[in-house]
Short mmCIF file of C-alpha atoms in Angstrom, two decimals:
data_model
loop_
_atom_site.label_atom_id
_atom_site.label_comp_id
_atom_site.label_asym_id
_atom_site.label_seq_id
_atom_site.Cartn_x
_atom_site.Cartn_y
_atom_site.Cartn_z
CA UNK D 5 -14.43 -47.82 18.87
CA UNK D 6 -11.50 -47.86 16.47
CA UNK D 7 -13.66 -46.85 13.69
CA UNK D 8 -15.04 -43.87 15.57
CA UNK D 9 -11.71 -42.73 16.65
CA UNK D 10 -10.31 -43.04 13.01
CA UNK D 11 -13.58 -41.08 11.63
CA UNK D 12 -12.77 -38.53 14.30
CA UNK D 13 -9.10 -38.18 13.40
CA UNK D 14 -9.99 -37.87 9.75
CA UNK D 15 -12.51 -35.41 10.40
CA UNK D 16 -10.05 -33.15 12.55
CA UNK D 17 -7.49 -33.62 9.73
CA UNK D 18 -9.81 -32.53 6.94
CA UNK D 19 -10.92 -29.52 9.03
CA UNK D 20 -7.28 -28.51 9.76
CA UNK D 21 -6.51 -29.11 5.99
CA UNK D 22 -9.73 -27.04 4.73
CA UNK D 23 -8.82 -24.35 7.42
CA UNK D 24 -5.21 -23.86 5.95
CA UNK D 25 -6.44 -23.77 2.73
CA UNK D 26 -9.25 -21.01 3.40
CA UNK D 27 -6.41 -19.21 5.37
CA UNK D 28 -3.96 -19.52 2.37
CA UNK D 29 -6.61 -18.43 -0.38
CA UNK D 30 -7.76 -15.59 1.96
CA UNK D 31 -4.79 -14.11 3.51
CA UNK D 32 -1.71 -14.68 1.55
CA UNK D 33 0.76 -12.47 2.79
CA UNK D 34 2.67 -10.08 0.28
CA UNK D 35 6.41 -8.89 1.13
CA UNK D 36 7.32 -5.65 1.41
CA UNK D 37 11.39 -5.22 0.69
CA UNK D 38 13.12 -2.34 2.32
CA UNK D 39 15.21 -1.00 -0.64
CA UNK D 40 16.79 1.94 1.16
CA UNK D 41 16.71 4.14 4.26
CA UNK D 42 17.66 7.39 5.24
CA UNK D 43 17.60 9.36 8.79
CA UNK D 44 15.11 8.35 11.28
CA UNK D 45 12.66 5.89 10.50
CA UNK D 46 10.55 3.68 12.44
CA UNK D 47 8.16 0.57 11.88
CA UNK D 48 5.59 -0.21 14.54
CA UNK D 49 3.18 -3.31 14.48
CA UNK D 50 -0.27 -2.00 14.30
CA UNK D 51 -1.50 -5.02 16.39
CA UNK D 52 0.99 -4.87 19.44
CA UNK D 53 1.97 -1.07 19.17
CA UNK D 54 5.71 -2.40 19.51
CA UNK D 55 8.38 -0.57 17.40
CA UNK D 56 10.56 -2.96 15.19
CA UNK D 57 14.45 -3.42 16.41
CA UNK D 58 16.31 -0.58 14.46
CA UNK D 59 18.38 -3.55 13.15
CA UNK D 60 15.09 -4.66 11.42
CA UNK D 61 14.66 -1.40 9.76
CA UNK D 62 17.32 -1.65 7.29
CA UNK D 63 17.93 -2.19 3.46
CA UNK D 64 17.26 -5.53 2.74
CA UNK D 65 15.09 -6.35 5.45
CA UNK D 66 11.39 -7.54 5.17
CA UNK D 67 8.00 -6.37 6.48
CA UNK D 68 4.48 -7.01 5.78
CA UNK D 69 1.02 -5.27 6.09
CA UNK D 70 -0.24 -4.41 9.60
CA UNK D 71 2.80 -2.09 9.94
CA UNK D 72 3.01 1.65 10.09
CA UNK D 73 6.14 3.66 9.07
CA UNK D 74 7.10 7.04 10.33
CA UNK D 75 9.98 9.23 8.93
CA UNK D 76 11.28 11.99 10.97
CA UNK D 77 13.54 14.86 10.15
CA UNK D 78 14.04 16.55 6.94
CA UNK D 79 16.66 14.05 5.44
CA UNK D 80 14.40 11.03 6.55
CA UNK D 81 13.08 8.69 3.90
CA UNK D 82 12.30 4.85 3.25
CA UNK D 83 11.92 3.36 -0.14
CA UNK D 84 9.71 0.08 -0.27
CA UNK D 85 9.50 -2.41 -3.06
CA UNK D 86 6.10 -4.60 -2.85
CA UNK D 87 6.27 -7.99 -4.33
CA UNK D 88 3.76 -7.02 -6.65
CA UNK D 89 6.29 -4.61 -8.29
CA UNK D 90 5.14 -1.42 -6.65
CA UNK D 91 7.83 1.10 -5.91
CA UNK D 92 7.18 3.79 -3.15
CA UNK D 93 9.38 6.48 -1.37
CA UNK D 94 8.01 7.80 1.87
CA UNK D 95 9.60 11.05 2.37
CA UNK D 96 10.39 13.28 5.53
CA UNK D 97 8.13 13.70 8.38
CA UNK D 98 5.57 11.37 7.11
CA UNK D 99 3.34 8.58 8.34
CA UNK D 100 2.07 5.62 6.27
CA UNK D 101 -0.10 2.77 7.65
CA UNK D 102 0.19 -0.43 5.49
CA UNK D 103 -3.27 -1.78 6.28
CA UNK D 104 -3.59 -4.72 3.72
CA UNK D 105 -1.36 -6.04 1.24
CA UNK D 106 -2.04 -9.79 0.00
CA UNK D 107 -1.10 -11.29 -3.27
CA UNK D 108 -1.79 -14.77 -4.89
CA UNK D 109 0.93 -16.79 -5.32
CA UNK D 110 3.42 -16.75 -8.32
CA UNK D 111 6.04 -18.62 -10.10
CA UNK D 112 9.40 -17.42 -9.45
CA UNK D 113 11.97 -16.76 -12.39
CA UNK D 114 15.15 -15.26 -13.46
CA UNK D 115 13.12 -12.09 -14.80
CA UNK D 116 14.10 -8.88 -12.96
CA UNK D 117 10.76 -7.45 -11.48
CA UNK D 118 11.27 -3.98 -12.97
CA UNK D 119 11.22 -5.39 -16.28
CA UNK D 120 7.67 -6.78 -16.08
CA UNK D 121 5.07 -4.43 -17.42
CA UNK D 122 2.73 -5.69 -14.80
CA UNK D 123 2.48 -7.30 -11.67
CA UNK D 124 3.49 -11.17 -11.45
CA UNK D 125 0.32 -12.10 -9.81
CA UNK D 126 -3.23 -10.41 -8.48
CA UNK D 127 -2.94 -8.48 -5.37
CA UNK D 128 -5.15 -6.13 -3.05
CA UNK D 129 -3.25 -3.22 -1.45
CA UNK D 130 -4.69 -0.55 0.86
CA UNK D 131 -2.30 1.87 2.36
CA UNK D 132 -3.10 5.23 4.43
CA UNK D 133 -1.13 8.21 4.26
CA UNK D 134 -1.85 9.56 7.43
CA UNK D 135 0.14 12.69 6.80
CA UNK D 136 3.34 13.85 4.87
CA UNK D 137 4.72 13.08 1.22
CA UNK D 138 5.18 10.18 -0.77
CA UNK D 139 5.52 8.93 -4.35
CA UNK D 140 4.31 5.52 -5.95
CA UNK D 141 5.01 3.59 -8.95
CA UNK D 142 2.28 0.97 -9.34
CA UNK D 143 2.77 -1.66 -12.19
CA UNK D 144 -0.30 -2.43 -14.51
CA UNK D 145 -2.59 -4.13 -12.00
CA UNK D 146 -4.42 -7.65 -12.84
CA UNK D 147 -7.97 -7.15 -13.51
CA UNK D 148 -8.86 -9.08 -9.99
CA UNK D 149 -6.54 -6.52 -8.17
CA UNK D 150 -7.04 -3.41 -6.22
CA UNK D 151 -4.87 -0.72 -4.92
CA UNK D 152 -6.26 2.12 -2.78
CA UNK D 153 -4.36 4.90 -1.02
CA UNK D 154 -6.29 6.40 1.65
CA UNK D 155 -5.78 9.85 3.15
CA UNK D 156 -7.41 12.52 5.28
CA UNK D 157 -8.94 14.02 2.16
CA UNK D 158 -9.92 11.33 0.37
CA UNK D 159 -8.90 7.75 -1.46
CA UNK D 160 -6.96 7.36 -4.86
CA UNK D 161 -7.97 4.37 -6.60
CA UNK D 162 -5.15 3.12 -8.97
CA UNK D 163 -5.10 0.56 -11.80
CA UNK D 164 -1.41 1.25 -12.66
CA UNK D 165 0.35 4.73 -12.54
CA UNK D 166 2.64 6.97 -11.08
CA UNK D 167 1.07 9.27 -8.34
CA UNK D 168 2.59 11.85 -5.86
CA UNK D 169 0.46 12.56 -2.70
CA UNK D 170 1.37 15.43 -0.17
CA UNK D 171 -0.89 15.65 2.87
CA UNK D 172 -0.33 18.26 5.38
CA UNK D 173 -2.07 19.62 8.62
CA UNK D 174 -4.00 22.98 7.93
CA UNK D 175 -3.77 25.98 10.16
CA UNK D 176 -6.49 25.71 12.64
CA UNK D 177 -7.31 21.97 12.07
CA UNK D 178 -7.99 19.82 9.02
CA UNK D 179 -5.96 18.71 6.11
CA UNK D 180 -4.66 20.27 2.97
CA UNK D 181 -3.22 18.29 0.06
CA UNK D 182 -1.69 17.89 -3.55
CA UNK D 183 -2.33 14.95 -5.52
CA UNK D 184 -0.30 14.79 -8.88
CA UNK D 185 -0.58 11.94 -11.64
CA UNK D 186 2.52 12.23 -13.96
CA UNK D 187 1.48 8.97 -15.85
CA UNK D 188 -1.69 6.46 -15.69
CA UNK D 189 -5.01 7.56 -14.31
CA UNK D 190 -6.59 7.36 -11.18
CA UNK D 191 -10.17 8.03 -9.47
CA UNK D 192 -9.77 10.05 -6.38
CA UNK D 193 -13.05 9.79 -4.10
CA UNK D 194 -13.52 12.59 -1.32
CA UNK D 195 -14.21 11.36 1.96
CA UNK D 196 -17.79 10.65 2.99
CA UNK D 197 -19.48 13.62 4.94
CA UNK D 198 -19.81 13.48 8.84
CA UNK D 199 -22.92 11.57 9.91
CA UNK D 200 -25.89 14.03 10.11
CA UNK D 201 -28.25 14.58 13.17
CA UNK D 202 -30.76 11.86 14.09
CA UNK D 203 -33.73 11.97 11.93
CA UNK D 204 -31.88 13.74 8.99
CA UNK D 205 -31.30 11.46 5.95
CA UNK D 206 -27.61 10.90 4.85
CA UNK D 207 -26.29 12.79 1.76
CA UNK D 208 -25.49 10.47 -0.94
CA UNK D 209 -21.80 9.43 -0.93
CA UNK D 210 -19.22 11.47 -2.77
CA UNK D 211 -18.52 10.59 -6.53
CA UNK D 212 -14.96 9.64 -7.69
CA UNK D 213 -13.22 12.06 -9.64
CA UNK D 214 -11.11 10.87 -12.61
CA UNK D 215 -7.69 12.17 -12.86
CA UNK D 216 -5.55 11.45 -15.81
CA UNK D 217 -2.17 11.93 -16.48
CA UNK D 218 -0.67 15.34 -16.13
CA UNK D 219 -3.33 16.41 -13.86
CA UNK D 220 -3.45 17.34 -10.31
CA UNK D 221 -6.15 18.02 -7.24
CA UNK D 222 -5.76 19.82 -4.09
CA UNK D 223 -8.73 18.90 -1.88
CA UNK D 224 -8.91 20.00 1.56
CA UNK D 225 -10.97 19.02 4.67
CA UNK D 226 -12.05 20.81 8.01
CA UNK D 227 -11.01 19.50 11.46
CA UNK D 228 -14.53 17.93 11.58
CA UNK D 229 -13.84 15.98 8.18
CA UNK D 230 -16.05 18.24 6.00
CA UNK D 231 -14.82 19.12 2.81
CA UNK D 232 -13.72 22.59 2.56
CA UNK D 233 -11.99 22.30 -0.97
CA UNK D 234 -13.25 19.65 -3.43
CA UNK D 235 -10.83 17.73 -5.90
CA UNK D 236 -10.95 19.70 -9.14
CA UNK D 237 -8.82 18.44 -11.76
CA UNK D 238 -6.23 20.93 -13.23
CA UNK D 239 -3.03 20.79 -15.13
CA UNK D 240 -0.13 20.04 -12.75
CA UNK D 241 2.71 22.59 -13.02
CA UNK D 242 5.41 20.94 -15.05
CA UNK D 243 8.03 21.37 -12.13
CA UNK D 244 5.58 19.07 -9.70
CA UNK D 245 5.33 16.35 -12.50
CA UNK D 246 9.15 16.26 -13.03
CA UNK D 247 9.75 16.02 -9.34
CA UNK D 248 7.42 12.93 -9.04
CA UNK D 249 9.04 11.34 -11.87
CA UNK D 250 12.82 11.98 -10.55
CA UNK D 251 12.14 10.69 -7.17
CA UNK D 252 10.54 7.47 -8.75
CA UNK D 253 13.29 7.13 -11.16
CA UNK D 254 15.67 7.22 -8.19
CA UNK D 255 13.89 4.61 -6.24
CA UNK D 256 13.39 2.46 -9.33
CA UNK D 257 17.04 2.65 -10.11
CA UNK D 258 17.76 1.22 -6.67
CA UNK D 259 15.56 -1.69 -7.00
CA UNK D 260 16.15 -2.66 -10.72
CA UNK D 261 18.14 -5.66 -10.11
CA UNK D 262 15.88 -7.48 -7.83
CA UNK D 263 14.44 -10.63 -9.76
CA UNK D 264 10.99 -12.19 -9.54
CA UNK D 265 12.78 -15.02 -7.78
CA UNK D 266 14.22 -13.20 -4.83
CA UNK D 267 10.75 -11.39 -4.51
CA UNK D 268 9.21 -15.00 -4.22
CA UNK D 269 11.59 -15.83 -1.72
CA UNK D 270 10.62 -12.77 0.09
CA UNK D 271 7.13 -13.62 0.01
CA UNK D 272 7.77 -17.22 1.48
CA UNK D 273 9.54 -15.86 4.02
CA UNK D 274 6.89 -13.52 5.51
CA UNK D 275 4.47 -16.25 4.93
CA UNK D 276 6.27 -18.07 7.97
CA UNK D 277 5.91 -15.09 10.29
#
């Protein structure tokens, strides 16, 4: 009987260890540091629908994926530093859903995160700009990494670049947009068409459009999600390129002194939540 009990306990311990390892491998949380906040900004837990206490939506606080951020009012904004080195500013009257942000473990060091040419370890990021205006600076990604920005007008697949996205509601319904790339390159994929009636074959999925540095697209969709203006690359106005770069330069300056060791500590902190 003692042998059977010992085997049962050993099996339980092994199962718990395997489960723990699987969870660690499949779902390592990345940390998101709030670097700056201006005006009215709220953060809501997607699972519970509950807003975080306002004292937790301040510079220096941490969040992680599974939260939606909303800025309200013309002077509102929030600057975020992701533990993979991405810096983003969500500007006024915008809604950003951080659907997924996971990152492999990495060694801490005294190096400043801003000084690294690429991310400290592979990561998987999926965010959704529901509406509004944001700028993002993504470090060169590991070949195993993914970074996608969804929106009502399509998805931007990124490998390491600077990008500005503006999504607005169109009169009568639907959405208009402007996607600007000052540096790097993205692949922009329009949304799939609405499902066809029964018995009608579905059309092929839309092909991604390559958008290199200095280019912009202005796709739009109707209230039903049908593409009303496809993403056609064209030279971006110099003023638009300069505006995205200026916003990102300000955000980068505000996070320039954060070290990899500090980010590693942030990752350990959110892992315990």
